Tab-separated table of C-alpha atoms in Angstrom:
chain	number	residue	atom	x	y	z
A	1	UNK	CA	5.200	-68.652	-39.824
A	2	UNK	CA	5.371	-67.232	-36.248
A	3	UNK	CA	2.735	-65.054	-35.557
A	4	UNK	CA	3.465	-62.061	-32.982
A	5	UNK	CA	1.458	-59.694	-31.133
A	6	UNK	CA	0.715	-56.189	-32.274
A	7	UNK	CA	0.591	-53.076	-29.906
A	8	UNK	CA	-2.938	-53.674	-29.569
A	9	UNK	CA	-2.356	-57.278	-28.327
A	10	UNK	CA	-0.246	-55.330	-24.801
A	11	UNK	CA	-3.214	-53.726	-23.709
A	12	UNK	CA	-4.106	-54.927	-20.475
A	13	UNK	CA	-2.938	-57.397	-17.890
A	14	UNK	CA	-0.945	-54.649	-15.910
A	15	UNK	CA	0.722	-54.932	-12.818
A	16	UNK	CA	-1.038	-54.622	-8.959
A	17	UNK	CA	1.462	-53.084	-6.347
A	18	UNK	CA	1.449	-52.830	-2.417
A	19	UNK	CA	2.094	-49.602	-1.381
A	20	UNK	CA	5.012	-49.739	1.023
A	21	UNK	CA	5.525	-46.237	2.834
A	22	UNK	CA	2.344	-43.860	2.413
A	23	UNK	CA	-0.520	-45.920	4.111
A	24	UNK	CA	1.810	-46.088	7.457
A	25	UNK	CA	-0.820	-46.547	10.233
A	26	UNK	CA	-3.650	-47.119	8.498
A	27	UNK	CA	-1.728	-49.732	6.427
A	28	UNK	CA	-0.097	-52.525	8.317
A	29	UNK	CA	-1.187	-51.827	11.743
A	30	UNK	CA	-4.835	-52.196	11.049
A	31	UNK	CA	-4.021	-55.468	8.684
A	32	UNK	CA	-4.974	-53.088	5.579
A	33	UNK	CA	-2.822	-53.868	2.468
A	34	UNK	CA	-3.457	-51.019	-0.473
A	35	UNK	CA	-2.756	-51.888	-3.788
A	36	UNK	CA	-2.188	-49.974	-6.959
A	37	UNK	CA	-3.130	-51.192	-10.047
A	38	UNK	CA	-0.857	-49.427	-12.855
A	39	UNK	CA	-2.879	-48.397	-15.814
A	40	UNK	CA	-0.284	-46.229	-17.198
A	41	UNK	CA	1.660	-49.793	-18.410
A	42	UNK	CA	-0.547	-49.982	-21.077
A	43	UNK	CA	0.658	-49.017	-24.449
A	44	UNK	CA	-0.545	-45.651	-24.483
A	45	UNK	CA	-0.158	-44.874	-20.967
A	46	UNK	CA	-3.525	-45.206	-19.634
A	47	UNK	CA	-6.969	-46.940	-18.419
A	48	UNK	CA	-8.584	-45.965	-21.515
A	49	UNK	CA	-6.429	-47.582	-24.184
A	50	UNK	CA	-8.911	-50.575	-22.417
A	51	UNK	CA	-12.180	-48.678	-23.300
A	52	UNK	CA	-10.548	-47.334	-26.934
A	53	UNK	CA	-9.827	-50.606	-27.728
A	54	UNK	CA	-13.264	-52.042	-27.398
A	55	UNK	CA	-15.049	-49.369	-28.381
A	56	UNK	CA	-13.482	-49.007	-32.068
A	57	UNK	CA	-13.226	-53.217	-32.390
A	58	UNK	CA	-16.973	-53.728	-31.216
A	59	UNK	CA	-18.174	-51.414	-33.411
A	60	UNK	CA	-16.420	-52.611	-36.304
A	61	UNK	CA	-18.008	-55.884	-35.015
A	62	UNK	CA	-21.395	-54.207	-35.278
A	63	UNK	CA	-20.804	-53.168	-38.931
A	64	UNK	CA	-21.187	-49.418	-37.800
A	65	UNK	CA	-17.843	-48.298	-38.945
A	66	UNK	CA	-14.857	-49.444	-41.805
A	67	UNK	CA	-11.089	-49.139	-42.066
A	68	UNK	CA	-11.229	-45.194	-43.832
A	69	UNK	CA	-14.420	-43.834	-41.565
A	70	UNK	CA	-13.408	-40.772	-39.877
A	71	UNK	CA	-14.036	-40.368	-35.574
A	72	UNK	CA	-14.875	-38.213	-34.027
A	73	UNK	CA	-14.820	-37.710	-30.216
A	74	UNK	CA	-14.562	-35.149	-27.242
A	75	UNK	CA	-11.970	-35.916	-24.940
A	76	UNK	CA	-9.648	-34.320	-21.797
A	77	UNK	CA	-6.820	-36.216	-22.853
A	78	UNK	CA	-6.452	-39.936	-22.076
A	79	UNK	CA	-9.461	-41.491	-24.065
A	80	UNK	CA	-8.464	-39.438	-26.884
A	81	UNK	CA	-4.753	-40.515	-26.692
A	82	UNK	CA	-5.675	-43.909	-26.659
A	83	UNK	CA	-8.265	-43.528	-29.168
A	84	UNK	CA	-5.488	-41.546	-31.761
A	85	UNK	CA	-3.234	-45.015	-31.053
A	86	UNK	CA	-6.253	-46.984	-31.973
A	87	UNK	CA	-7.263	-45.545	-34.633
A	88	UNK	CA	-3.724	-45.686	-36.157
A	89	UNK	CA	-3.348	-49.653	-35.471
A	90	UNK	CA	-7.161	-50.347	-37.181
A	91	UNK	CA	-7.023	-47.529	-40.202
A	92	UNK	CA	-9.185	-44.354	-38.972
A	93	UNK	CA	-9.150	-40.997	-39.317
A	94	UNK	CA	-9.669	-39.743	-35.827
A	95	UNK	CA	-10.743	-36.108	-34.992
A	96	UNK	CA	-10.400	-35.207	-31.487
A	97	UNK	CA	-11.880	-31.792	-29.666
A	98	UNK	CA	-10.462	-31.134	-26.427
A	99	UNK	CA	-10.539	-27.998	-24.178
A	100	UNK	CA	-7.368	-25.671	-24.497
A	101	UNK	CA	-6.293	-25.370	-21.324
A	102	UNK	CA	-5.271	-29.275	-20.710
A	103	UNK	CA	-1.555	-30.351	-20.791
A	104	UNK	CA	0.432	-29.370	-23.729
A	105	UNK	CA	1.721	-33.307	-23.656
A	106	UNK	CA	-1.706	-34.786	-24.633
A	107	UNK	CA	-2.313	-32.693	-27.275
A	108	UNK	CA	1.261	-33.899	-28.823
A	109	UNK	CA	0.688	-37.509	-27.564
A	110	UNK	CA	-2.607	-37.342	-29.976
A	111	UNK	CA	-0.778	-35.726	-32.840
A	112	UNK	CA	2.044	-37.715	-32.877
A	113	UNK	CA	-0.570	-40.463	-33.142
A	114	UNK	CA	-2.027	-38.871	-36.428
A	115	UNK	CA	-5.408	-37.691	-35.317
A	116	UNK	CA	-6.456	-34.212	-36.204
A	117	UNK	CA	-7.042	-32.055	-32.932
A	118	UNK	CA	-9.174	-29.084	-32.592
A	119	UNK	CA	-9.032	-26.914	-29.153
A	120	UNK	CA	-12.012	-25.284	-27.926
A	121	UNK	CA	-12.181	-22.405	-25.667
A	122	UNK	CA	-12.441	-23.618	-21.813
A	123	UNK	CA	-14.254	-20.456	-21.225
A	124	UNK	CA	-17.122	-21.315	-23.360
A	125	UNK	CA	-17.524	-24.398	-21.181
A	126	UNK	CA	-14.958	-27.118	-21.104
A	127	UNK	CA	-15.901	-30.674	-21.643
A	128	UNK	CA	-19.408	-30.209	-22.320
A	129	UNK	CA	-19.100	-27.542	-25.122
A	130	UNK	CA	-16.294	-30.044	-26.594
A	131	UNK	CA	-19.482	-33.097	-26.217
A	132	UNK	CA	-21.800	-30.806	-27.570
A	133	UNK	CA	-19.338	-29.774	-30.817
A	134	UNK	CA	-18.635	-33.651	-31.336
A	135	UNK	CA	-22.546	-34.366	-31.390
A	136	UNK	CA	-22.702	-31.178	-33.869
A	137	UNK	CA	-20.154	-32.481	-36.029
A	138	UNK	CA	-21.639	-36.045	-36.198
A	139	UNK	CA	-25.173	-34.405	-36.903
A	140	UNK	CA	-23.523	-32.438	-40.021
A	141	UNK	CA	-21.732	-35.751	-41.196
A	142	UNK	CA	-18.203	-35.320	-40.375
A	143	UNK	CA	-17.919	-38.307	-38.437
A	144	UNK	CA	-19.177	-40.768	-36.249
A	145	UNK	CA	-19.344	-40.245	-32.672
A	146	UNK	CA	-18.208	-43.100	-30.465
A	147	UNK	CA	-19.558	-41.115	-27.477
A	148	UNK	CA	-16.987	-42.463	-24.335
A	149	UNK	CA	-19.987	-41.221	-22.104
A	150	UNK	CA	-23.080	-43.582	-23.644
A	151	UNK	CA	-21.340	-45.845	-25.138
A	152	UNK	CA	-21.403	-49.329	-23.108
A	153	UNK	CA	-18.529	-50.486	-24.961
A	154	UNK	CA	-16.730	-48.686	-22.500
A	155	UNK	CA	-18.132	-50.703	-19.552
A	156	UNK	CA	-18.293	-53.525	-21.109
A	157	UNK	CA	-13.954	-53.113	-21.854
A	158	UNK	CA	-13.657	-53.228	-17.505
A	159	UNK	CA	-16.363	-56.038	-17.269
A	160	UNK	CA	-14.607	-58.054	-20.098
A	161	UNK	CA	-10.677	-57.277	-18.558
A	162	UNK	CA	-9.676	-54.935	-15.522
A	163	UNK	CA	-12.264	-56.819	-13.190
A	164	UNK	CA	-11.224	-60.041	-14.056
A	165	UNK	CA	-7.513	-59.555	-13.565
A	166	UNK	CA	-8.048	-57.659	-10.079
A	167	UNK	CA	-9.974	-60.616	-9.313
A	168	UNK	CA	-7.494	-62.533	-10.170
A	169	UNK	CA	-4.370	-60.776	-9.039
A	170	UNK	CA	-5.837	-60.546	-5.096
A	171	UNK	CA	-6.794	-64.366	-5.289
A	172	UNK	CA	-10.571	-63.026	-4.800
A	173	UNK	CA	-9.512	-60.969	-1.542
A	174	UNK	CA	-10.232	-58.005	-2.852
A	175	UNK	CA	-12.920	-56.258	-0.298
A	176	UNK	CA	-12.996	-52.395	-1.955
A	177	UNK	CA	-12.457	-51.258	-4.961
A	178	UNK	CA	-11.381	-46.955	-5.295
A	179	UNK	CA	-11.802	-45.112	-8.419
A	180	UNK	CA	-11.581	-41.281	-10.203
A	181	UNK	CA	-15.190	-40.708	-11.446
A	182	UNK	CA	-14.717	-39.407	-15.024
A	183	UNK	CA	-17.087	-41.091	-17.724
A	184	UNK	CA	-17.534	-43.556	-15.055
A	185	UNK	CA	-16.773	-46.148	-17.382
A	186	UNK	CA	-13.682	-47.937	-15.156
A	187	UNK	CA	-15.977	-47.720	-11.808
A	188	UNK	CA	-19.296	-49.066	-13.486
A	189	UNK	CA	-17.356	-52.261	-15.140
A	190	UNK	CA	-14.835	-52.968	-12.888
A	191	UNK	CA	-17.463	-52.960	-9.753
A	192	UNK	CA	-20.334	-54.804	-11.664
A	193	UNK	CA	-17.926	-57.347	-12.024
A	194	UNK	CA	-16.602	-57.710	-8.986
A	195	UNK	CA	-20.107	-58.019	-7.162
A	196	UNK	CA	-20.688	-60.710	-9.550
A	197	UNK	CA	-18.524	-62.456	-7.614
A	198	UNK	CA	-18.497	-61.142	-4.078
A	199	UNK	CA	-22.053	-59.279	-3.853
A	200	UNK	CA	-20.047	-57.711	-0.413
A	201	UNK	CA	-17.322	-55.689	-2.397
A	202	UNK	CA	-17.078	-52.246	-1.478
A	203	UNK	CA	-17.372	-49.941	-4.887
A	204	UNK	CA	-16.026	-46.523	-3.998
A	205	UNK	CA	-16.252	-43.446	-6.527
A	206	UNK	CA	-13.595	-40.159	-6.042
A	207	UNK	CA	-15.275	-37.244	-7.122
A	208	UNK	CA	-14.010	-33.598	-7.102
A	209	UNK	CA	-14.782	-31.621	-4.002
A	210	UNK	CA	-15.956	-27.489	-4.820
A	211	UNK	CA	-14.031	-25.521	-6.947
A	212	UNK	CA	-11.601	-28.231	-7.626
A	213	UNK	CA	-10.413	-28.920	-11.009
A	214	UNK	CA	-8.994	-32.426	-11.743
A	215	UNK	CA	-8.005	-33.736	-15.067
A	216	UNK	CA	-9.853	-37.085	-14.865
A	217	UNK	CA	-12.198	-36.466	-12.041
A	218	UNK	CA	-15.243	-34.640	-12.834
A	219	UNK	CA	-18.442	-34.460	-11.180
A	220	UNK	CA	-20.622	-33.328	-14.334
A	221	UNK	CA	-24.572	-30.801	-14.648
A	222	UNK	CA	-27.707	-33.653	-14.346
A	223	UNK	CA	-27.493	-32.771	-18.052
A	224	UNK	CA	-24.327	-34.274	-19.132
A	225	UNK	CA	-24.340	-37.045	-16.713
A	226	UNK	CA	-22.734	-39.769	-18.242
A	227	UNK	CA	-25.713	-42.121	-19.393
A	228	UNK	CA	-23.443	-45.357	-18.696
A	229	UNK	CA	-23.405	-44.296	-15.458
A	230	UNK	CA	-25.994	-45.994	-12.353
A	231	UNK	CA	-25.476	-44.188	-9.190
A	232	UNK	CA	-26.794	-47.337	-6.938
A	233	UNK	CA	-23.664	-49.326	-8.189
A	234	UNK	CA	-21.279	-46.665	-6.038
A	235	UNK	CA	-21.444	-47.559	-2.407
A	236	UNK	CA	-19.856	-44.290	-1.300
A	237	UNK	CA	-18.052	-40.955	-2.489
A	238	UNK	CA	-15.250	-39.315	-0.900
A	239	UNK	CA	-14.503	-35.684	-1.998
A	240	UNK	CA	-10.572	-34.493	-3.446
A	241	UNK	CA	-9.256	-31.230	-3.089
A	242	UNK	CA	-7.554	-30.608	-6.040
A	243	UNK	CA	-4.408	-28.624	-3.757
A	244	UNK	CA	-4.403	-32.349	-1.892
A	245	UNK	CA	-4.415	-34.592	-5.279
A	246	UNK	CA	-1.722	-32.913	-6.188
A	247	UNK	CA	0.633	-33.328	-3.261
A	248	UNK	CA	-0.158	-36.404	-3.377
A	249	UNK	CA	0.980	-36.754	-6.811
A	250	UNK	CA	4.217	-35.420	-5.810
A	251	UNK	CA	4.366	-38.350	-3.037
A	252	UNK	CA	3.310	-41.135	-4.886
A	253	UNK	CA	6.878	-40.701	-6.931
A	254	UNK	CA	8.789	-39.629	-4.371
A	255	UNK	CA	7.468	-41.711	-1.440
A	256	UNK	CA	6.694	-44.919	-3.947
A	257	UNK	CA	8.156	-44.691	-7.036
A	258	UNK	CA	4.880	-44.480	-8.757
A	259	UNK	CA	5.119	-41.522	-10.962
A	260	UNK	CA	0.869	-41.480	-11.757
A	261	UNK	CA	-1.526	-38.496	-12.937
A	262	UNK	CA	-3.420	-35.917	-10.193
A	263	UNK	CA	-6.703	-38.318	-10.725
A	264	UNK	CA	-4.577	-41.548	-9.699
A	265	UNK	CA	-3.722	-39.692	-6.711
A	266	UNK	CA	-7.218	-38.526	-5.957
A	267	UNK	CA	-8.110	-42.207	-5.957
A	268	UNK	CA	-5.179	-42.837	-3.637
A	269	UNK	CA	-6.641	-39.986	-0.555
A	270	UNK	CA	-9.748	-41.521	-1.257
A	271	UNK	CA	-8.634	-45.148	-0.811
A	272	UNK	CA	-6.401	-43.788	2.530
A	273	UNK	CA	-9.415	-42.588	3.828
A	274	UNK	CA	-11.127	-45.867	3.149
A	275	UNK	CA	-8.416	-47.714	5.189
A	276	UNK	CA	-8.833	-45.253	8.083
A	277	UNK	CA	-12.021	-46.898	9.387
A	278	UNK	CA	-11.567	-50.504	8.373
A	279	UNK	CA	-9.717	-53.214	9.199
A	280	UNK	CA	-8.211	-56.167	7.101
A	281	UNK	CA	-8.921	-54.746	4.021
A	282	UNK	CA	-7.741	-55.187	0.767
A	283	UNK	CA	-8.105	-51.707	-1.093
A	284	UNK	CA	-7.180	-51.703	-4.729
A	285	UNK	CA	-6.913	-48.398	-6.153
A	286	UNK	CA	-6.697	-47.212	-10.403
A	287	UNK	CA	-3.499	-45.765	-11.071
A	288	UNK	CA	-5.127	-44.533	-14.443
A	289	UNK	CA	-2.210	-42.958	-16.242
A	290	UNK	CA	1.538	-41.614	-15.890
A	291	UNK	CA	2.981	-38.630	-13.841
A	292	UNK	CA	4.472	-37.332	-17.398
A	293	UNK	CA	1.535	-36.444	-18.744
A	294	UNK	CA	1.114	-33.361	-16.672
A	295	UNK	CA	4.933	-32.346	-16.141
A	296	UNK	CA	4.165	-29.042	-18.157
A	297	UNK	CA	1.614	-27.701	-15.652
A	298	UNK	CA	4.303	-27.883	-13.049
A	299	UNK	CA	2.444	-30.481	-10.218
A	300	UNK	CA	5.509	-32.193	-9.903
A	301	UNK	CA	7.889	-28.941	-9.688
């Protein structure tokens, strides 16, 4: 008998794209070509259906967790969404907390995926009270933590995938590599792999610049620092304004017909800026998920 794919088998292998009308001078007229690679063609419409993936299967793998556990994880909306999906192809239980004042679409994105959401007051801290409720919950024996932030499954999903196939896709001309900073878990694979083949590739993190608040870019207290991620593997930072991520947004569908999240086009200023003071440079930025994600918080009105 045949045997097809399941919706686990799609993840991956998504499409890089030149940019053809935002880069204008600092594009083609310095011999710059900026690519997008499009994340939000994977089934659940991110990056992290990658690090979901891998983190559920290697653990299985490990003989830490069975078809029936319950997990448990804090999220801001994509890992979670991609976890729910995973969790409902492999035959978990998935609990995810997340802050209330994300977008009303990835809280029904992870319900509609079965998983059990609970919403914690932003005010009491965001993210890191939503960690530190997860680790809470795991200590009481609700669940088991696969812990997006520690967990080097979540490298190892970029090392294993995303880096080869940028590799790949350029033909090895890739010469810098732009990412959101969120767990840290795209930047850290996807650049340890490239400089294992081109010790000269330029790893470059986007980071929120003061009082900005980005869904996917977070610069996080020395407390909560992600502990997958090794600051000497980022070459260099650039700074987003949250007003100017958003524009952008609005550009990259408009301008490009790349309808991406306010993160992707944080990446994007920060890969522009990149281009500004080099020359013949192949920039490949993470579109990490879809524009439709964030439609209720009117960016795109």
């Amino acid at each position: 008998m045949k045997k097809y794919m399941t919706i686990q088998d799609t993840i991956g292998a998504t499409p890089l794209v030149s940019l053809q009308r935002i880069p204008g001078d600092v594009g083609q007229k310095r011999g710059n070509v900026i690519l997008a690679k499009l994340e939000g063609n994977n089934p659940a419409g991110s990056v992290k259906d990658r690090a979901a993936s891998a983190m559920i299967r290697h653990a299985e793998e490990r003989g830490e967790i069975k078809p029936g556990d319950t997990l448990i994880e804090a999220t801001s909306g994509n890992t979670g969404i991609a976890l729910a999906m995973t969790a409902a192809i492999r035959g978990y239980k998935m609990v995810l907390i997340m802050p209330d004042n994300l977008s009303v679409e990835r809280r029904a994105s992870m319900t509609a995926y079965g998983a059990e959401l609970i919403l914690t007051p932003a005010s009491q801290g965001g993210m890191e009270y939503a960690r530190d409720l997860a680790a809470s919950m795991q200590a009481e024996g609700k669940g088991k933590v696969l812990d997006q932030f520690a967990n080097e499954d979540n490298v190892r999903a970029h090392i294993e995938t995303t880096g080869p196939e940028l590799w790949q896709q350029t033909d090895g001309q890739i010469t810098h590599f732009v990412s959101a900073m969120g767990t840290t878990g795209t930047i850290m694979g996807v650049g340890s792999y490239l400089r294992s083949r081109n010790e000269n590739i330029q790893i470059v993190g986007a980071q929120p610049a003061e009082g900005s608040q980005i869904p996917g870019i977070r610069k996080w207290p020395e407390a909560y620092q992600p502990r997958i991620y090794q600051p000497s593997k980022v070459d260099s930072f650039e700074l987003i304004a949250q007003a100017d991520a958003e524009q952008m947004a609005r550009r990259l569908a408009a301008e490009e017909g790349i309808f991406g999240g306010i993160s992707s086009a944080g990446a994007l200023i920060a890969a522009l800026r990149v281009a500004a003071r080099v020359e013949n440079a192949t920039i490949v930025f993470i579109v990490c998920d879809r524009g439709d994600r964030y439609l209720s918080t009117g960016v795109f009105n």
